XYZ file of C-alpha atoms in Angstrom:
744
model
C 22.777 8.527 -19.789
C 21.289 7.303 -23.084
C 24.108 4.799 -23.634
C 23.812 3.358 -20.131
C 20.039 3.044 -20.390
C 20.378 1.553 -23.874
C 22.578 -1.208 -22.470
C 20.193 -1.684 -19.529
C 17.272 -2.077 -21.936
C 19.079 -4.662 -24.053
C 20.252 -6.531 -20.955
C 16.698 -6.638 -19.544
C 15.362 -7.850 -22.901
C 18.013 -10.554 -23.215
C 18.032 -11.624 -19.534
C 14.273 -11.332 -19.153
C 13.960 -14.386 -16.889
C 16.323 -12.891 -14.289
C 14.656 -9.469 -14.376
C 11.124 -10.874 -14.110
C 12.172 -13.177 -11.258
C 13.719 -10.294 -9.302
C 10.591 -8.123 -9.553
C 8.255 -10.988 -8.678
C 10.517 -11.829 -5.724
C 10.381 -8.197 -4.539
C 6.585 -8.192 -4.823
C 6.375 -11.472 -2.879
C 8.773 -10.220 -0.195
C 6.820 -6.965 0.229
C 3.539 -8.897 0.344
C 4.818 -11.254 3.034
C 6.093 -8.273 5.015
C 2.723 -6.553 4.776
C 0.820 -9.698 5.756
C 2.997 -10.362 8.785
C 3.304 -6.735 9.931
C 1.550 -5.755 13.169
C -1.516 -3.568 12.953
C -0.526 0.108 12.656
C -0.603 1.965 15.917
C -1.160 5.631 16.569
C -1.034 7.945 13.575
C -0.091 10.967 15.631
C -0.757 14.360 14.152
C 1.927 16.590 15.624
C 2.770 20.004 14.229
C 6.185 21.048 15.567
C 6.647 24.754 16.127
C 2.979 25.669 16.535
C 1.411 27.114 19.688
C -1.314 24.471 19.676
C 1.284 21.673 19.718
C 3.268 23.446 22.432
C 0.101 23.547 24.552
C -0.527 19.817 24.002
C 3.024 19.043 25.109
C 2.552 21.208 28.220
C -0.694 19.409 29.062
C 1.034 16.018 28.859
C 3.692 17.293 31.274
C 1.438 19.086 33.804
C -1.716 16.905 33.523
C -0.234 13.388 33.135
C -3.578 11.591 33.488
C -5.556 13.897 31.258
C -4.946 12.019 27.957
C -4.887 15.289 26.041
C -4.218 13.486 22.764
C -6.623 10.624 23.493
C -9.692 9.916 21.395
C -12.974 11.549 22.312
C -16.594 10.709 21.621
C -19.651 12.868 22.128
C -22.733 10.733 22.524
C -25.563 13.131 21.653
C -29.131 12.426 22.796
C -32.289 14.103 21.492
C -35.675 13.605 23.106
C -38.721 12.627 21.014
C -41.134 15.395 20.013
C -42.990 16.789 23.015
C -40.507 15.359 25.542
C -37.366 16.662 27.234
C -34.107 15.067 28.235
C -34.822 16.013 31.836
C -37.859 13.733 31.930
C -37.334 10.889 34.393
C -37.475 8.077 31.846
C -35.096 9.773 29.405
C -32.743 10.747 32.235
C -32.602 7.131 33.424
C -31.745 5.947 29.907
C -28.890 8.456 29.597
C -27.434 7.604 32.998
C -27.580 3.884 32.201
C -25.702 4.575 28.932
C -23.070 6.589 30.837
C -22.503 3.693 33.252
C -22.092 1.238 30.369
C -19.628 3.511 28.608
C -17.524 3.936 31.757
C -16.890 0.170 31.999
C -14.424 0.062 29.069
C -10.768 -0.656 29.834
C -9.616 2.080 27.434
C -12.018 4.721 28.791
C -10.372 7.503 30.777
C -13.533 9.365 31.814
C -17.216 9.819 30.986
C -19.009 13.067 31.839
C -22.627 12.690 32.987
C -24.683 15.320 31.086
C -26.713 16.219 34.187
C -23.666 16.764 36.390
C -21.598 18.490 33.677
C -24.587 20.708 32.760
C -24.407 19.594 29.117
C -28.141 19.823 28.487
C -29.458 22.417 26.033
C -31.508 25.362 27.350
C -34.719 24.025 25.877
C -34.009 20.621 27.429
C -34.356 18.658 24.186
C -30.692 17.768 23.571
C -27.932 16.490 25.862
C -24.536 14.923 25.332
C -22.104 12.724 27.251
C -18.401 13.358 26.698
C -16.275 10.175 26.596
C -12.482 10.507 26.832
C -10.198 7.583 25.997
C -6.651 6.765 27.051
C -5.460 6.171 23.483
C -5.940 7.830 20.099
C -8.782 7.016 17.705
C -6.576 4.843 15.479
C -5.361 2.848 18.512
C -8.823 2.058 19.894
C -9.647 -1.633 19.859
C -12.594 -2.832 17.826
C -14.219 -4.085 21.017
C -14.141 -0.558 22.461
C -15.745 0.901 19.332
C -18.343 -1.878 19.327
C -19.176 -1.126 22.947
C -19.629 2.560 22.122
C -21.954 1.819 19.208
C -23.783 -0.860 21.179
C -24.533 1.518 24.060
C -25.872 4.081 21.607
C -28.053 1.473 19.913
C -29.583 0.401 23.240
C -30.468 4.019 23.975
C -32.055 4.351 20.522
C -34.306 1.383 21.289
C -35.979 3.463 24.005
C -37.104 6.058 21.448
C -34.287 8.604 21.798
C -32.302 9.914 18.827
C -28.657 9.045 19.543
C -25.639 9.996 17.418
C -21.890 9.785 18.049
C -19.414 12.539 17.183
C -15.688 12.927 17.756
C -12.745 10.895 16.482
C -13.392 7.667 18.410
C -15.178 6.135 15.412
C -12.542 7.333 12.974
C -12.452 4.878 10.066
C -10.017 4.154 7.258
C -11.362 5.922 4.148
C -12.542 3.870 1.192
C -12.534 4.939 -2.441
C -15.425 2.844 -3.710
C -15.851 1.342 -7.167
C -14.898 4.551 -8.993
C -11.196 3.720 -8.540
C -11.745 0.499 -10.507
C -13.589 2.513 -13.162
C -10.530 4.763 -13.480
C -8.302 1.759 -14.151
C -10.850 0.397 -16.644
C -10.818 3.713 -18.533
C -7.018 3.560 -18.582
C -7.200 0.058 -20.096
C -9.576 1.203 -22.856
C -7.337 4.185 -23.705
C -4.277 1.915 -23.900
C -6.050 -0.515 -26.237
C -7.088 2.348 -28.535
C -3.582 3.836 -28.438
C -1.693 0.631 -29.208
C -4.321 -1.253 -31.200
C -3.296 -4.382 -29.326
C -4.618 -6.012 -26.179
C -1.190 -7.389 -25.262
C 0.659 -4.094 -25.742
C -2.056 -2.325 -23.748
C -1.786 -4.827 -20.936
C 1.948 -4.332 -20.334
C 1.727 -0.799 -18.807
C -1.220 -1.854 -16.654
C 0.553 -4.985 -15.424
C 3.800 -3.205 -14.554
C 1.973 -0.295 -12.892
C -0.025 -2.679 -10.703
C 3.134 -4.578 -9.742
C 4.902 -1.305 -8.886
C 1.999 -0.039 -6.800
C 1.712 -3.453 -5.160
C 5.362 -3.326 -4.065
C 5.050 0.283 -2.902
C 1.802 -0.107 -0.947
C 2.839 -3.456 0.558
C 6.092 -1.874 1.745
C 4.176 1.063 3.249
C 1.849 -1.384 5.018
C 4.782 -3.380 6.355
C 6.419 -0.202 7.708
C 3.194 1.503 8.860
C 3.589 0.570 12.515
C 7.288 1.394 13.090
C 7.170 4.572 10.967
C 3.731 5.761 12.184
C 2.223 5.988 8.696
C -1.429 6.980 8.316
C -4.069 5.446 6.041
C -3.908 8.362 3.585
C -0.209 7.606 3.018
C -0.952 4.432 1.061
C -3.910 6.123 -0.685
C -1.658 8.864 -2.053
C 1.030 6.347 -3.032
C -1.599 4.315 -4.918
C -2.949 7.403 -6.655
C 0.435 8.726 -7.813
C 2.010 5.312 -8.385
C -0.761 4.083 -10.695
C -0.778 7.294 -12.712
C 2.960 7.619 -13.323
C 3.501 3.849 -13.535
C 1.100 3.533 -16.465
C 2.424 6.679 -18.122
C 6.112 5.763 -17.899
C 5.500 2.280 -19.269
C 3.268 3.753 -21.986
C 6.047 6.004 -23.274
C 8.623 3.220 -23.449
C 6.271 0.741 -25.150
C 5.255 3.452 -27.622
C 8.887 4.246 -28.457
C 9.633 0.527 -28.797
C 6.884 0.184 -31.417
C 8.199 3.272 -33.227
C 11.689 1.735 -33.363
C 10.210 -1.504 -34.727
C 8.420 0.498 -37.417
C 11.815 1.848 -38.538
C 12.975 -1.715 -39.176
C 15.133 -2.395 -36.126
C 15.414 -5.767 -34.449
C 13.434 -6.322 -31.272
C 16.341 -6.341 -28.848
C 17.821 -3.272 -30.527
C 14.418 -1.561 -30.451
C 14.072 -2.315 -26.738
C 17.518 -0.881 -26.058
C 16.835 2.285 -28.052
C 13.383 2.726 -26.467
C 14.924 2.635 -22.987
C 17.876 4.773 -24.098
C 15.650 7.566 -25.485
C 12.180 7.447 -23.900
C 13.786 5.913 -20.797
C 15.999 8.988 -20.396
C 12.880 11.148 -20.413
C 11.289 8.798 -17.868
C 14.288 9.167 -15.531
C 14.232 12.956 -15.584
C 10.443 13.150 -15.415
C 10.531 10.813 -12.429
C 13.236 12.932 -10.814
C 11.062 16.041 -11.016
C 8.156 14.181 -9.384
C 10.432 12.819 -6.646
C 11.907 16.286 -6.000
C 8.429 17.762 -5.714
C 7.182 15.046 -3.333
C 10.269 14.857 -1.112
C 10.306 18.667 -1.033
C 7.089 18.539 0.996
C 9.335 17.871 3.996
C 10.308 21.572 4.093
C 6.816 22.314 5.450
C 7.828 20.446 8.652
C 4.500 18.690 9.109
C 5.415 15.052 9.839
C 2.251 13.594 8.277
C 2.795 15.517 5.031
C 6.489 14.593 4.981
C 5.689 10.887 5.326
C 3.025 11.055 2.625
C 5.456 12.765 0.242
C 8.374 10.404 0.879
C 6.176 7.297 0.595
C 4.688 8.516 -2.698
C 8.168 9.446 -3.962
C 9.359 5.912 -3.209
C 6.474 4.503 -5.235
C 7.396 6.816 -8.136
C 11.009 5.629 -7.970
C 9.793 2.017 -8.169
C 7.640 2.954 -11.190
C 10.713 4.388 -12.950
C 12.837 1.294 -12.259
C 10.082 -1.055 -13.421
C 9.598 0.933 -16.632
C 13.332 0.759 -17.373
C 13.785 -2.957 -16.658
C 10.574 -4.944 -16.478
C 8.971 -3.394 -19.576
C 11.830 -4.485 -21.904
C 11.808 -7.888 -20.196
C 8.087 -8.321 -20.871
C 8.564 -7.087 -24.424
C 11.030 -9.928 -24.800
C 8.414 -12.414 -23.657
C 5.780 -10.875 -25.947
C 7.980 -11.212 -29.045
C 6.172 -10.551 -32.326
C 2.812 -10.150 -30.587
C 3.709 -6.489 -29.931
C 3.511 -4.962 -33.392
C 5.325 -1.961 -34.887
C 3.674 1.462 -34.650
C 0.789 1.835 -37.095
C -0.085 -1.849 -37.063
C -3.050 -3.220 -35.171
C -4.124 -6.715 -34.333
C -6.727 -8.299 -36.627
C -9.245 -8.116 -33.792
C -8.844 -4.317 -33.655
C -8.755 -3.570 -37.350
C -5.260 -4.656 -38.279
C -4.291 -4.363 -41.938
C -6.239 -1.171 -42.691
C -3.200 1.060 -42.063
C -1.094 -1.057 -44.388
C -3.758 -0.932 -47.126
C -4.005 2.874 -46.809
C -0.225 3.201 -47.067
C -0.192 0.990 -50.184
C -2.973 3.041 -51.749
C -1.231 6.311 -50.897
C -4.233 7.601 -48.914
C -2.528 7.899 -45.522
C -3.037 11.360 -43.978
C -0.848 13.127 -41.415
C -1.934 12.166 -37.920
C -3.895 14.480 -35.655
C -0.774 15.574 -33.761
C 0.917 16.659 -36.967
C -2.133 18.584 -38.160
C -2.626 20.317 -34.815
C 1.042 21.306 -34.471
C 1.077 22.649 -38.031
C -1.951 24.799 -37.216
C -0.341 26.129 -34.013
C 2.915 26.947 -35.825
C 0.896 28.940 -38.396
C -1.240 30.758 -35.763
C 0.955 30.913 -32.622
C -0.257 34.292 -31.314
C -3.963 33.413 -31.490
C -3.435 30.014 -29.824
C -1.223 31.537 -27.112
C -3.718 34.282 -26.270
C -6.666 31.876 -26.226
C -4.857 29.456 -23.911
C -3.641 32.111 -21.470
C -7.022 33.896 -21.316
C -8.872 30.602 -20.819
C -6.644 29.520 -17.937
C -6.832 33.019 -16.469
C -10.619 32.838 -16.438
C -10.532 29.425 -14.749
C -8.141 30.815 -12.120
C -10.465 33.708 -11.105
C -12.216 31.783 -8.277
C -8.805 31.166 -6.674
C -8.855 34.827 -5.561
C -11.642 33.845 -3.111
C -9.709 30.885 -1.694
C -10.451 30.161 1.978
C -8.344 27.556 3.738
C -9.182 25.253 6.633
C -9.086 21.613 7.688
C -12.130 19.321 7.432
C -14.116 18.521 10.558
C -17.270 16.504 11.210
C -19.278 19.281 9.560
C -17.795 18.294 6.202
C -18.765 14.617 6.582
C -21.665 13.196 4.517
C -25.067 13.583 6.163
C -25.378 9.781 6.173
C -22.689 9.473 8.874
C -23.401 9.516 12.589
C -20.542 11.995 13.100
C -22.229 14.558 10.848
C -25.640 14.035 12.458
C -24.095 14.474 15.920
C -22.412 17.670 14.683
C -25.766 19.027 13.475
C -27.545 18.108 16.723
C -24.910 19.888 18.819
C -25.187 22.968 16.591
C -28.968 22.889 17.016
C -28.866 22.521 20.790
C -25.822 24.542 21.822
C -24.853 26.721 18.852
C -22.407 26.193 15.959
C -19.344 27.077 18.028
C -19.949 24.161 20.363
C -18.442 21.798 17.794
C -15.127 23.639 17.983
C -14.344 24.439 21.639
C -11.062 26.177 22.344
C -8.854 24.972 25.169
C -6.855 27.749 26.800
C -3.854 26.534 28.808
C -2.536 29.022 31.364
C 0.995 28.299 32.581
C 1.422 30.100 35.884
C 4.474 28.245 37.112
C 6.606 31.375 37.013
C 3.866 33.670 38.304
C 3.802 35.035 41.870
C 0.054 34.351 42.134
C -1.014 31.658 39.635
C -4.599 31.558 40.926
C -5.057 35.288 40.333
C -3.551 34.916 36.861
C -6.029 32.144 36.009
C -8.946 34.340 37.070
C -7.657 37.366 35.158
C -7.299 35.341 31.966
C -10.816 33.911 32.265
C -12.252 37.361 32.950
C -10.522 38.968 29.988
C -11.658 36.202 27.623
C -15.287 36.677 28.733
C -15.077 40.266 27.569
C -13.985 39.365 24.038
C -16.377 39.440 21.087
C -17.902 36.224 19.708
C -17.527 34.303 22.981
C -20.558 32.308 24.190
C -19.215 30.458 27.226
C -16.048 30.485 29.340
C -15.680 27.709 31.931
C -14.006 28.399 35.288
C -10.254 27.650 35.357
C -9.450 24.000 36.167
C -5.980 23.847 37.784
C -3.768 20.781 38.030
C -2.755 19.183 41.340
C 0.324 21.379 41.635
C -1.800 24.469 41.113
C 0.648 25.989 38.630
C -1.285 25.302 35.392
C -4.973 25.575 34.524
C -7.225 24.863 31.564
C -10.125 27.050 30.466
C -12.657 25.940 27.847
C -14.003 28.656 25.549
C -17.062 28.128 23.338
C -17.012 30.435 20.279
C -20.116 31.943 18.732
C -19.328 30.712 15.194
C -18.591 27.314 13.657
C -15.003 25.941 13.876
C -14.031 26.614 10.243
C -15.212 30.255 10.175
C -12.997 33.341 9.939
C -14.735 34.656 13.074
C -13.426 31.741 15.154
C -9.937 32.240 13.727
C -10.043 35.912 14.757
C -11.121 34.871 18.262
C -8.137 32.517 18.598
C -5.757 35.340 17.681
C -7.575 37.711 20.065
C -7.193 35.264 22.991
C -3.506 34.857 22.237
C -2.974 38.614 22.069
C -4.844 39.082 25.351
C -2.785 36.370 27.032
C 0.452 37.938 25.832
C -0.569 41.281 27.348
C -1.537 39.720 30.699
C 1.724 37.773 31.020
C 3.979 40.569 29.784
C 6.949 40.862 32.120
C 6.136 37.516 33.799
C 7.327 33.967 33.256
C 3.764 32.739 32.720
C 2.158 32.168 29.343
C -1.282 31.666 27.821
C -1.624 29.074 25.039
C -4.641 28.179 22.905
C -5.048 24.621 21.649
C -7.695 22.069 20.720
C -8.655 20.723 17.299
C -9.894 24.109 16.068
C -6.766 25.995 17.130
C -4.591 23.221 15.714
C -6.349 23.529 12.347
C -5.779 27.290 12.345
C -2.086 26.843 13.160
C -1.679 24.200 10.458
C -3.261 26.493 7.871
C -0.932 29.315 8.854
C 2.110 27.047 8.776
C 1.196 25.793 5.301
C 0.634 29.337 4.031
C 4.001 30.458 5.371
C 5.761 27.491 3.754
C 4.167 27.834 0.308
C 6.557 30.385 -1.214
C 9.787 28.794 0.139
C 8.558 25.395 -1.049
C 7.650 26.761 -4.472
C 11.079 28.402 -4.779
C 12.873 25.194 -3.739
C 10.964 22.796 -5.989
C 10.766 25.040 -9.050
C 14.387 26.112 -8.599
C 15.751 22.564 -8.429
C 13.581 21.373 -11.301
C 14.547 24.453 -13.354
C 18.221 23.532 -12.996
C 17.433 19.919 -13.876
C 15.530 20.950 -17.010
C 18.402 23.219 -18.112
C 20.586 20.101 -18.095
C 17.940 18.080 -19.973
C 17.043 20.625 -22.671
C 20.307 22.641 -22.720
C 18.229 25.798 -22.874
C 17.274 28.694 -20.620
C 13.943 29.710 -22.140
C 12.401 26.225 -22.427
C 12.647 25.501 -18.656
C 11.462 29.047 -17.898
C 8.454 28.577 -20.156
C 7.774 25.200 -18.522
C 7.719 26.761 -15.034
C 5.447 29.644 -16.056
C 3.073 27.257 -17.791
C 2.921 25.168 -14.633
C 1.963 28.199 -12.554
C -0.886 28.925 -14.974
C -2.240 25.385 -14.781
C -2.003 25.104 -10.978
C -3.774 28.456 -10.470
C -6.528 27.380 -12.865
C -6.856 24.048 -11.024
C -7.093 25.832 -7.660
C -9.804 28.031 -9.165
C -11.760 24.923 -10.179
C -11.359 23.437 -6.680
C -12.709 26.646 -5.121
C -15.659 26.695 -7.548
C -16.675 23.110 -6.692
C -15.756 22.606 -3.021
C -16.156 26.165 -1.723
C -18.768 27.745 -3.998
C -20.682 24.533 -4.656
C -20.654 24.499 -8.462
C -21.353 20.944 -9.702
C -21.084 19.801 -6.079
C -23.900 17.273 -6.523
C -22.121 15.674 -9.468
C -18.909 15.391 -7.432
C -20.666 14.029 -4.343
C -19.816 17.098 -2.241
C -22.552 17.307 0.380
C -21.124 20.230 2.354
C -19.206 23.165 0.894
C -16.699 25.071 2.971
C -13.068 26.100 3.140
C -10.591 24.307 0.908
C -8.306 21.911 2.753
C -5.286 23.822 4.074
C -2.691 21.540 2.528
C -4.347 21.605 -0.917
C -2.366 24.537 -2.429
C 1.051 23.314 -1.327
C 0.167 19.714 -2.155
C -1.030 20.653 -5.643
C 2.082 22.733 -6.220
C 4.245 19.722 -5.406
C 2.401 16.957 -7.197
C 1.160 18.937 -10.196
C 4.588 20.409 -10.819
C 6.113 16.951 -10.969
C 3.389 15.636 -13.266
C 3.483 18.753 -15.466
C 7.178 18.265 -16.016
C 6.419 14.684 -17.143
C 4.571 15.965 -20.203
C 7.093 18.740 -20.744
C 9.975 16.273 -20.784
C 8.226 13.639 -22.918
C 6.923 16.093 -25.523
C 9.752 18.607 -25.724
C 12.568 16.022 -25.741
C 11.084 14.727 -29.023
C 11.236 18.286 -30.379
C 14.753 18.732 -29.043
C 15.750 15.409 -30.599
C 14.432 16.541 -34.016
C 16.168 19.933 -33.688
C 19.495 18.366 -32.670
C 19.229 16.046 -35.688
C 19.039 19.010 -38.064
C 15.402 20.085 -38.412
C 14.350 23.743 -38.346
C 12.687 24.965 -35.105
C 9.145 25.090 -36.525
C 9.459 21.699 -38.182
C 10.939 20.253 -34.976
C 7.779 21.301 -33.128
C 5.650 19.480 -35.724
C 7.881 16.393 -35.560
C 7.638 16.324 -31.778
C 3.856 16.319 -32.003
C 3.870 13.761 -34.801
C 5.523 11.186 -32.568
C 4.521 12.399 -29.110
C 1.064 13.992 -29.204
C -0.922 10.759 -29.381
C 1.018 9.191 -26.547
C 0.954 12.325 -24.352
C -2.801 12.606 -24.928
C -3.296 8.975 -23.944
C -1.054 9.423 -20.896
C -3.012 12.508 -19.778
C -6.379 10.796 -20.212
C -5.114 7.800 -18.245
C -3.768 9.980 -15.444
C -7.030 11.949 -15.308
C -9.022 8.714 -15.150
C -6.903 7.338 -12.298
C -7.121 10.559 -10.279
C -10.837 11.009 -10.992
C -11.406 7.526 -9.598
C -10.545 8.852 -6.142
C -13.366 11.417 -6.281
C -15.598 8.593 -5.039
C -13.673 8.357 -1.756
C -15.534 8.698 1.536
C -12.699 10.903 2.813
C -13.189 14.569 1.866
C -9.422 15.155 1.695
C -8.900 12.284 -0.778
C -11.940 13.394 -2.811
C -10.595 16.954 -3.096
C -7.088 15.766 -3.999
C -8.464 13.425 -6.686
C -10.539 16.184 -8.297
C -7.792 18.791 -8.008
C -5.142 16.587 -9.612
C -7.472 15.381 -12.384
C -8.464 18.916 -13.427
C -4.860 20.112 -13.091
C -3.670 17.373 -15.460
C -6.398 18.386 -17.930
C -5.346 22.050 -17.879
C -1.641 21.309 -18.010
C -1.641 18.575 -20.639
C -4.269 19.867 -23.053
C -3.980 23.642 -22.652
C -0.421 24.334 -21.521
C 1.651 21.517 -23.068
C -0.461 20.887 -26.183
C -1.281 24.521 -27.034
C 0.744 27.147 -25.170
C 4.072 25.282 -25.366
C 4.145 24.785 -29.172
C 2.877 28.350 -29.689
C 5.693 29.795 -27.542
C 8.334 27.588 -29.188
C 7.085 28.629 -32.631
C 7.383 32.289 -31.662
C 10.834 31.870 -30.123
C 12.332 29.897 -33.031
C 16.043 29.173 -32.571
C 16.135 31.375 -29.459
C 14.215 28.658 -27.605
C 17.291 26.403 -27.718
C 19.844 29.109 -26.883
C 22.310 28.431 -24.091
C 25.366 30.564 -23.218
C 28.541 28.880 -24.392
C 30.173 29.027 -20.966
C 27.150 27.313 -19.417
C 27.046 24.744 -22.238
C 30.648 23.805 -21.439
C 29.967 23.638 -17.695
C 26.856 21.453 -17.859
C 27.172 17.656 -18.072
C 25.948 16.131 -21.318
C 23.254 13.658 -20.305
C 22.257 12.943 -23.929
C 18.505 12.607 -23.357
C 17.937 12.755 -27.128
C 20.015 9.624 -27.725
C 22.508 11.334 -30.040
C 25.169 8.888 -28.861
C 23.073 5.988 -30.158
C 23.179 7.180 -33.774
C 25.388 4.645 -35.571
C 27.019 5.027 -38.941
C 24.283 2.903 -40.497
C 21.665 5.338 -39.153
C 23.455 8.311 -40.671
C 23.613 6.546 -44.010
C 19.882 5.936 -43.874
C 20.238 2.172 -43.413
C 18.466 0.184 -40.690
C 19.926 -2.216 -38.184
C 19.529 -5.884 -39.128
C 16.717 -7.671 -37.358
C 18.919 -10.135 -35.567
C 21.723 -7.723 -34.598
C 23.142 -8.766 -31.243
C 26.123 -6.417 -30.982
C 26.035 -3.519 -28.543
C 26.589 -0.124 -30.116
C 30.003 1.261 -29.245
C 29.740 4.957 -28.353
């Protein structure tokens, strides 16, 4: 591995024009593809294997004109103070609005509030239900404009008018905070390298990699049915790992220059050593992201695969384009310890000449941990344990209009409906009764409706509405509680149990669907998949790390440390988004259940990122140990060369993720915060404190591997042992202009 990557690094450095041209050509090709691609169509949200999805499929078959998966809009009207919606003038305004809404070519049906009896008991609030033939993402802009225009005309008469539902679904935006995250990354890189040019290389390559990845996703969005959050996640992960991977290779390149090697040789060795760590770190991230497919939720699978592709591009760019750009930069990228004159260059050299140079912060910290491993270990574990306590109160659900900012019309419509009809009105349940195999379908429909009326926490049950064939009917149930409550979830299960009892021994069936039931089924599916997914991802990565570190205990310690950091991060997410701690600072206007996919998503992404720091930091220790240092000293050496860079990488990754906290989409906001805090816990508590403490306590046992397993495993040479030439062993440096490849 190291030898191959070494040759790749030297080739990229020497043939920099070819490498740069290829990457620019790929970026141009992807950009042209994105620009010429048709607008993305429906971003269907199907959940195979769930009862709610089965009911949707049955509705499409038995009610072909119903548009069960079509967009909906609830135009909510509220009368001015002292008036009612039943007043003649207000009634005329509403009916005029209904007629205007019904004119659209994509409109399937509009329900008049006065005929559908959708006026509140006190007469102050009414709503018109608009059903469309296509999904919210497929609606034309003209249709959305017509919807908003009709509402605005009604407002001009003095009514309060708001629009709920998914018809006005918009692509989320992240705001200026994403740019701030990149700016913070740039500042950290300048401080780390002491050079504007060296700092610019990781940023440039990361942006190119993300550009290729996102442009490709955009070009394929329509044929592959990719949603807007797919490119958001790819941007988030791609920027973070792209900067980090390039950072590690540039840092190693400068370290090789500081040892007196020529620039081409230094580029080859940087890719051969740090590049090996990049490959395996990238593999763990890819495994974690692609592994999301085991959950069998198409949207999550597509998000994971798209992000994994962006990570793979980041790895390839770091291995090829970084050495090519280093070739262009020449002597402008200085050896480690040297800074440009603009940033204080020359002071390090003067201190070295005066003999006043002190060990760096990484060396001092590692030396302290090696002397006090038990105290550091206990403090780290107890601290993460305390942060993880809120995770015991974790409640899962999927966001609805109630979690939108109060500035949006969807949220205001949600609140008006809750005020006029009760909180459960925002989450109606659709019960589908399949009586095709029943001897008396009509009697079955009535029995089901009657039994549901007798259940607790039910406000309204509509009469059964059969299809033309008379073998299937729909019943709408209005719960007493809001959609995301545990009470509504219990009601869904109670209806399903009741339906199973009524159809026992018959061919008929009772299914519960609708957005609320779908959310409940998704949450359950994600919960059921969490442990198998964790076992798959951690198991594969554990085997991979055994190959990398040639140790049993180091990968085991890495996995346990990851579990600590992800539990602590989940605890922080619960504290902010569910309990409301610091919610104002994070822009969280409405607390509630944590997004259902958050635990499994954090397990996947955080595990991959955690292994990044494990590989980068511990391979330096392993390299020192393999080259003859004692275990304790190897820990200090690893921190001497790796701590500064790992710290910079973690701060950069946190800044990039934190930039997405400013998103208008609650899911993106929660993911950004969760990943940022998880990186903080994992990098600064687990990898920088718990890991060296455990390795110091284990000593030589940390690197133990059974002889039979050592013989069976392939030698990937991540430490670059195969690159050690005779001149290195003699303590001599390679000549500056050496152009010969090392023969291994």
